[in-house]
Short mmCIF file of C-alpha atoms in Angstrom, two decimals:
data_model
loop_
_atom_site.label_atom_id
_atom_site.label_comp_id
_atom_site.label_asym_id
_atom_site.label_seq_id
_atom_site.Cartn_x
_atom_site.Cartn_y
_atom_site.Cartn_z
CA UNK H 6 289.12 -29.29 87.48
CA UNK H 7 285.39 -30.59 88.52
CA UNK H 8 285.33 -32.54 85.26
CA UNK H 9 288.66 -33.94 85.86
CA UNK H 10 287.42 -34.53 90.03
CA UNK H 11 284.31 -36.41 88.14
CA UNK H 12 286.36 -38.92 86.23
CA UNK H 13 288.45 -39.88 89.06
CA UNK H 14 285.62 -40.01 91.61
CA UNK H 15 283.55 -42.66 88.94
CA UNK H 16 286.86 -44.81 88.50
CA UNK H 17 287.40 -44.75 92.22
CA UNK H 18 283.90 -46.10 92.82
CA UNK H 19 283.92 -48.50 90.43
CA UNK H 20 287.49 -49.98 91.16
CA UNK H 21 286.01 -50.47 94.86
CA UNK H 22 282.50 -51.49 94.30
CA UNK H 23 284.15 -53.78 91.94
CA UNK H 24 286.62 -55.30 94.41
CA UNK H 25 285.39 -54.65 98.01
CA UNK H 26 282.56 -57.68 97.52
CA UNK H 27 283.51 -61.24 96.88
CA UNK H 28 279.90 -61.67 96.11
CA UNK H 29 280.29 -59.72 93.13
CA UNK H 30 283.08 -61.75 91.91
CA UNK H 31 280.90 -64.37 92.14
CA UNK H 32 278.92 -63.01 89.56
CA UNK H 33 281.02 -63.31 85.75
CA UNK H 34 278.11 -61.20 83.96
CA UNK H 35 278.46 -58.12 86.78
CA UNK H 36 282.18 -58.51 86.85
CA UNK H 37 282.37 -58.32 83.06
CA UNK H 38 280.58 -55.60 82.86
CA UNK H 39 282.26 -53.33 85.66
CA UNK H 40 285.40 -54.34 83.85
CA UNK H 41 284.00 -52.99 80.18
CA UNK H 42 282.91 -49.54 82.27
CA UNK H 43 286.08 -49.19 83.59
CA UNK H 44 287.47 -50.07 80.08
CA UNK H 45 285.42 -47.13 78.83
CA UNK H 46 285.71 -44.71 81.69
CA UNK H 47 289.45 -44.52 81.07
CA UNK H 48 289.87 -43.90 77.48
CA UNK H 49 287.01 -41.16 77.84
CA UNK H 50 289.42 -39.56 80.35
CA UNK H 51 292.50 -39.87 78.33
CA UNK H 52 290.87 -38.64 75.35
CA UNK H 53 289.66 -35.62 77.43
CA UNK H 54 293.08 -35.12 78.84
CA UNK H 55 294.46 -34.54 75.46
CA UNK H 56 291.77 -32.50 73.73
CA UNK H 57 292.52 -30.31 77.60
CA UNK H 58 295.95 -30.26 76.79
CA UNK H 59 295.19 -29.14 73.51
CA UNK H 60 293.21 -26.00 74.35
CA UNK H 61 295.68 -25.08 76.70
CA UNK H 62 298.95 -24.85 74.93
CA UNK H 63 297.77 -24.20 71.22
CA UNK H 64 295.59 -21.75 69.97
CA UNK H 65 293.22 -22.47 67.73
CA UNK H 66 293.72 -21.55 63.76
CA UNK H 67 291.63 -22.32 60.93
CA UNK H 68 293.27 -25.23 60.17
CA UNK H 69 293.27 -26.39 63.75
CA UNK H 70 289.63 -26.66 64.54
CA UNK H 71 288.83 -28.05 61.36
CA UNK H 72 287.03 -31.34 61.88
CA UNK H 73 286.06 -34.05 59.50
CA UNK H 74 284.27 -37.12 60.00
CA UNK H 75 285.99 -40.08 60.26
CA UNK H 76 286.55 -42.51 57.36
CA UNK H 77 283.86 -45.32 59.64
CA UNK H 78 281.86 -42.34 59.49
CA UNK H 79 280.81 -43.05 63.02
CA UNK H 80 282.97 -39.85 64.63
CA UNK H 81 284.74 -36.95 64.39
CA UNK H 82 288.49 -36.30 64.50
CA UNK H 83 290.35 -33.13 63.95
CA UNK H 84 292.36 -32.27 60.80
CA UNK H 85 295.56 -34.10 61.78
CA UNK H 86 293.32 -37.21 62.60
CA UNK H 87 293.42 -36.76 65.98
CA UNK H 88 290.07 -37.85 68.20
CA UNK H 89 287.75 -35.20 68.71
CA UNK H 90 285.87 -35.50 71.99
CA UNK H 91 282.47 -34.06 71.95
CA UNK H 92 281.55 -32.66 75.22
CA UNK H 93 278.59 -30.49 74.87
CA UNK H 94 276.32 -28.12 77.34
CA UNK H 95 272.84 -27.23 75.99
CA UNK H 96 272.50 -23.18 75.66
CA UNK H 97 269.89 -22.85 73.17
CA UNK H 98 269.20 -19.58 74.56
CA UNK H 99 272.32 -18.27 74.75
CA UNK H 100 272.58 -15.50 71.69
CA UNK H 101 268.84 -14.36 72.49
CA UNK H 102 268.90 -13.98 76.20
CA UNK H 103 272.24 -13.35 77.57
CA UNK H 104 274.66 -9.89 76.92
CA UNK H 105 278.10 -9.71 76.42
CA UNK H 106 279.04 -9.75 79.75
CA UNK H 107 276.40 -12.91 80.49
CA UNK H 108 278.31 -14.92 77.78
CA UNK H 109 281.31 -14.24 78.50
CA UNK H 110 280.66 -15.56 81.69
CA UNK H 111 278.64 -18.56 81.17
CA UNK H 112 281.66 -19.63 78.52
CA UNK H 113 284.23 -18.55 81.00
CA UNK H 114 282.53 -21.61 82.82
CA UNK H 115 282.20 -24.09 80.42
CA UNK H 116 285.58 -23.86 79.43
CA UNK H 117 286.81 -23.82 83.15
CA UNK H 118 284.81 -26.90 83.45
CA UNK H 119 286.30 -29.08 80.14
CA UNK H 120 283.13 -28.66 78.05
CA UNK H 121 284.02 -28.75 74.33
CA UNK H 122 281.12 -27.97 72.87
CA UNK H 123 278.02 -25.04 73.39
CA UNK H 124 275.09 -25.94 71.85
CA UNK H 125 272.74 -23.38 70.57
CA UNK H 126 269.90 -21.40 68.11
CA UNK H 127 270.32 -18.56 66.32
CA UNK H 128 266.77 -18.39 66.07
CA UNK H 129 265.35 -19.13 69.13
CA UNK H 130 262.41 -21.37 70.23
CA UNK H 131 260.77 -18.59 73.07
CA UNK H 132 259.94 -15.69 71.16
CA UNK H 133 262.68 -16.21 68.80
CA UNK H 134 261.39 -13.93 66.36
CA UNK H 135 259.61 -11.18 67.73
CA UNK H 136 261.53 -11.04 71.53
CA UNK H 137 264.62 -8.44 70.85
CA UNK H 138 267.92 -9.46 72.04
CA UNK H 139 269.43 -7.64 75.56
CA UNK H 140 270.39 -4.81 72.81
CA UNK H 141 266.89 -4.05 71.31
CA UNK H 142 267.76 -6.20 68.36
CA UNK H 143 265.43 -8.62 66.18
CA UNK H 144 267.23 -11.48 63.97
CA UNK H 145 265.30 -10.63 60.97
CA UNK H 146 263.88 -7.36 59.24
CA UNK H 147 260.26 -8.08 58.87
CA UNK H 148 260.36 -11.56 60.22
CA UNK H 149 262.24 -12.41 56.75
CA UNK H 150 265.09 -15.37 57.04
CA UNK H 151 266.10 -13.27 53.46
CA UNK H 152 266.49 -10.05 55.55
CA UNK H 153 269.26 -10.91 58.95
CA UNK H 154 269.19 -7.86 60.79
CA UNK H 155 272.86 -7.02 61.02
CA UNK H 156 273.30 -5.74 64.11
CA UNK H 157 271.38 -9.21 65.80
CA UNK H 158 274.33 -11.25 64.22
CA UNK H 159 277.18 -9.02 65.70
CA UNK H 160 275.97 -9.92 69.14
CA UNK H 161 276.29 -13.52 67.28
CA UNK H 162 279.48 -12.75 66.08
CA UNK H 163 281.06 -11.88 69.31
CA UNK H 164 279.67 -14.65 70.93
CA UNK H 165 281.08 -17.07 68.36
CA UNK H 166 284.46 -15.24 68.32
CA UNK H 167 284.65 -15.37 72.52
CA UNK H 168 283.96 -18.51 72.11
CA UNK H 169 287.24 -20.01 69.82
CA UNK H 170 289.25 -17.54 72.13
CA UNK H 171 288.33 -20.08 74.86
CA UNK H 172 289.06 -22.65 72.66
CA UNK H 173 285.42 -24.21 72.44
CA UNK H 174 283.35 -25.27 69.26
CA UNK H 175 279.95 -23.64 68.62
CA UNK H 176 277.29 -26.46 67.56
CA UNK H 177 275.13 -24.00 65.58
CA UNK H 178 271.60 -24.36 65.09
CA UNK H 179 270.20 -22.01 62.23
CA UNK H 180 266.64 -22.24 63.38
CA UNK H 181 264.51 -23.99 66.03
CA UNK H 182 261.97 -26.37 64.31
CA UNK H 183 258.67 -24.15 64.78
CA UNK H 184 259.91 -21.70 62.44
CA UNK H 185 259.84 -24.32 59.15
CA UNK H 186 257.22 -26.64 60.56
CA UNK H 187 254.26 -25.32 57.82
CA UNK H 188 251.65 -23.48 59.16
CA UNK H 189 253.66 -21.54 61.19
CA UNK H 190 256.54 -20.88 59.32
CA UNK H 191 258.85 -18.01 58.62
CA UNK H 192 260.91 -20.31 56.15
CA UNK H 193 260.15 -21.83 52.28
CA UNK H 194 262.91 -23.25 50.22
CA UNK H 195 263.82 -19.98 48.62
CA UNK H 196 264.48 -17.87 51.71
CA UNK H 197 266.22 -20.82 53.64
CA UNK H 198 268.74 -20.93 50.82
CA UNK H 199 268.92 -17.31 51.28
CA UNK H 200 269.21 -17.59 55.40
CA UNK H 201 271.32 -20.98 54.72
CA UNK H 202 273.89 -19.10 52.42
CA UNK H 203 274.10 -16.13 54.48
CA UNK H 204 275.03 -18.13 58.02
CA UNK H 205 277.75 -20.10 55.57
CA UNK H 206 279.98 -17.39 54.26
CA UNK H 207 279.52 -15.75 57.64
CA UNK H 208 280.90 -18.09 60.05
CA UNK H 209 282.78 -20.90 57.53
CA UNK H 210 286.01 -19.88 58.86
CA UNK H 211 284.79 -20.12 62.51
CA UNK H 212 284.66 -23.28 65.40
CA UNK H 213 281.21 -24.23 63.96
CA UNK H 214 279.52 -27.69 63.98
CA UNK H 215 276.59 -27.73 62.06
CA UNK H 216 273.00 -29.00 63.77
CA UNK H 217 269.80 -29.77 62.32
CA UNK H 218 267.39 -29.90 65.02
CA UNK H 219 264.31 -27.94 66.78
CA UNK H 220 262.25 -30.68 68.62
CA UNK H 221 260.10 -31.30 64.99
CA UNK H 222 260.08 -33.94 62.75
CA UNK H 223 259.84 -33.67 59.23
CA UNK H 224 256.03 -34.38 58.51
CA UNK H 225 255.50 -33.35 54.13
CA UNK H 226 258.10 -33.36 51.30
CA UNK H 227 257.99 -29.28 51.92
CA UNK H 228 259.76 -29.66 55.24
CA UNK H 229 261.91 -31.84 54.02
CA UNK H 230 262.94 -29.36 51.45
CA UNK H 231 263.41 -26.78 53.55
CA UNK H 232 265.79 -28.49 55.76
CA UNK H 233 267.76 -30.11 52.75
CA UNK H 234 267.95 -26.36 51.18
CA UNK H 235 269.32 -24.85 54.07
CA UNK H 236 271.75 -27.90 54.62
CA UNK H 237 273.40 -28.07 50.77
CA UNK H 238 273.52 -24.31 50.45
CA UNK H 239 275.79 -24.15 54.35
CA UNK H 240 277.52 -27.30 52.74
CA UNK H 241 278.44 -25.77 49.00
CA UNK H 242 279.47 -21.97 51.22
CA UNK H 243 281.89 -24.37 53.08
CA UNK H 244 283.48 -25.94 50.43
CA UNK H 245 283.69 -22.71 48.65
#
């Protein structure tokens, strides 16, 4: 595969640039260093190989694509404690924008390619909330996180679902940042733990990793509310 092609082309180059130079051998600090790359670029591509190897022979189940963070609580592993290698491509757009046939596609791609991970925003930054989806469709009635417009989320759904049958991970964003940042925004505490619970029960037993983000920083003890509702309430649905 390209991403496999990748690896082998870096450890090529480094092997050589590392050895075709006595001046570099001269040099402890460079040769230390290429030597610590190399280190690094091979376990990456061993831990790829497996997770690879993985997605081709198995299929996923619940219990399968389960991950938990590790006990260092510096990674994330998969429910029989194997690594988990995070390799994600940036779709925020990806349930507004594209159809069926579009995102089938574009994941055909990604998987093709040994991408683990598609990140993206159920609410989206451009228009999010008042640009319909290829199918006419608005993610809320009204512009009310309370009120998901059902037939929004089964374009979502599908996505998702094409998604574990190509044996990727979703990492989910609920909402780009604009949409709780206060003065503009659609959210308050009570109708994120609305939007929060809903998204939980609807996709716990899916390929989901969980991401707060938007490009906005929490400025006021409101925002900060906002995001720790919606976080707790997909948390407690999870555990449920």
């Amino acid at each position: 595969s390209s991403m496999e092609a990748a690896f082998g082309g870096l450890i090529t180059a480094a092997n050589f640039n590392a050895g075709s130079s006595l001046m570099w051998h001269q040099i402890p600090m460079v040769t230390a260093a290429t030597d610590v790359f190399l280190t690094l670029l091979s376990r990456l591509y061993i831990l790829y190989s497996e997770q690879k190897k993985r997605r081709e022979t198995t299929t996923m189940t619940i219990t399968q694509h389960r991950l938990q963070v590790t006990p260092n609580r510096r990674f994330l592993q998969h429910a029989d404690g194997t690594p988990f290698f995070y390799l994600g491509d940036t779709a925020w757009e990806l349930f507004h924008r594209l159809n069926r046939e579009e995102a089938t596609l574009y994941l055909s791609n990604r998987a093709q390619k040994g991408f683990t991970v598609i990140q993206a925003v159920v609410l989206a930054q451009l228009g999010g909330l008042t640009v319909p989806n290829p199918y006419g469709d608005l993610p809320l009635v009204k512009g009310n996180p309370a009120q998901p417009n059902e037939a929004y989320f089964r374009h979502v759904d599908f996505i998702v679902k094409k998604a574990e049958e190509l044996g990727l991970y979703v990492g989910m964003l609920p909402t780009w940042g604009s949409h709780w940042a206060l003065g503009k925004a659609a959210f308050n505490p009570t109708n994120a733990r609305q939007y929060g619970k809903f998204l939980g029960q609807r996709y716990k037993d899916k390929p989901i990793i969980w991401i707060l983000g938007g490009d906005r920083s929490v400025t006021n003890d409101d925002e900060r509310a906002i995001g720790n509702t919606k976080r707790r309430t997909r948390v407690e649905t999870n555990a449920a």
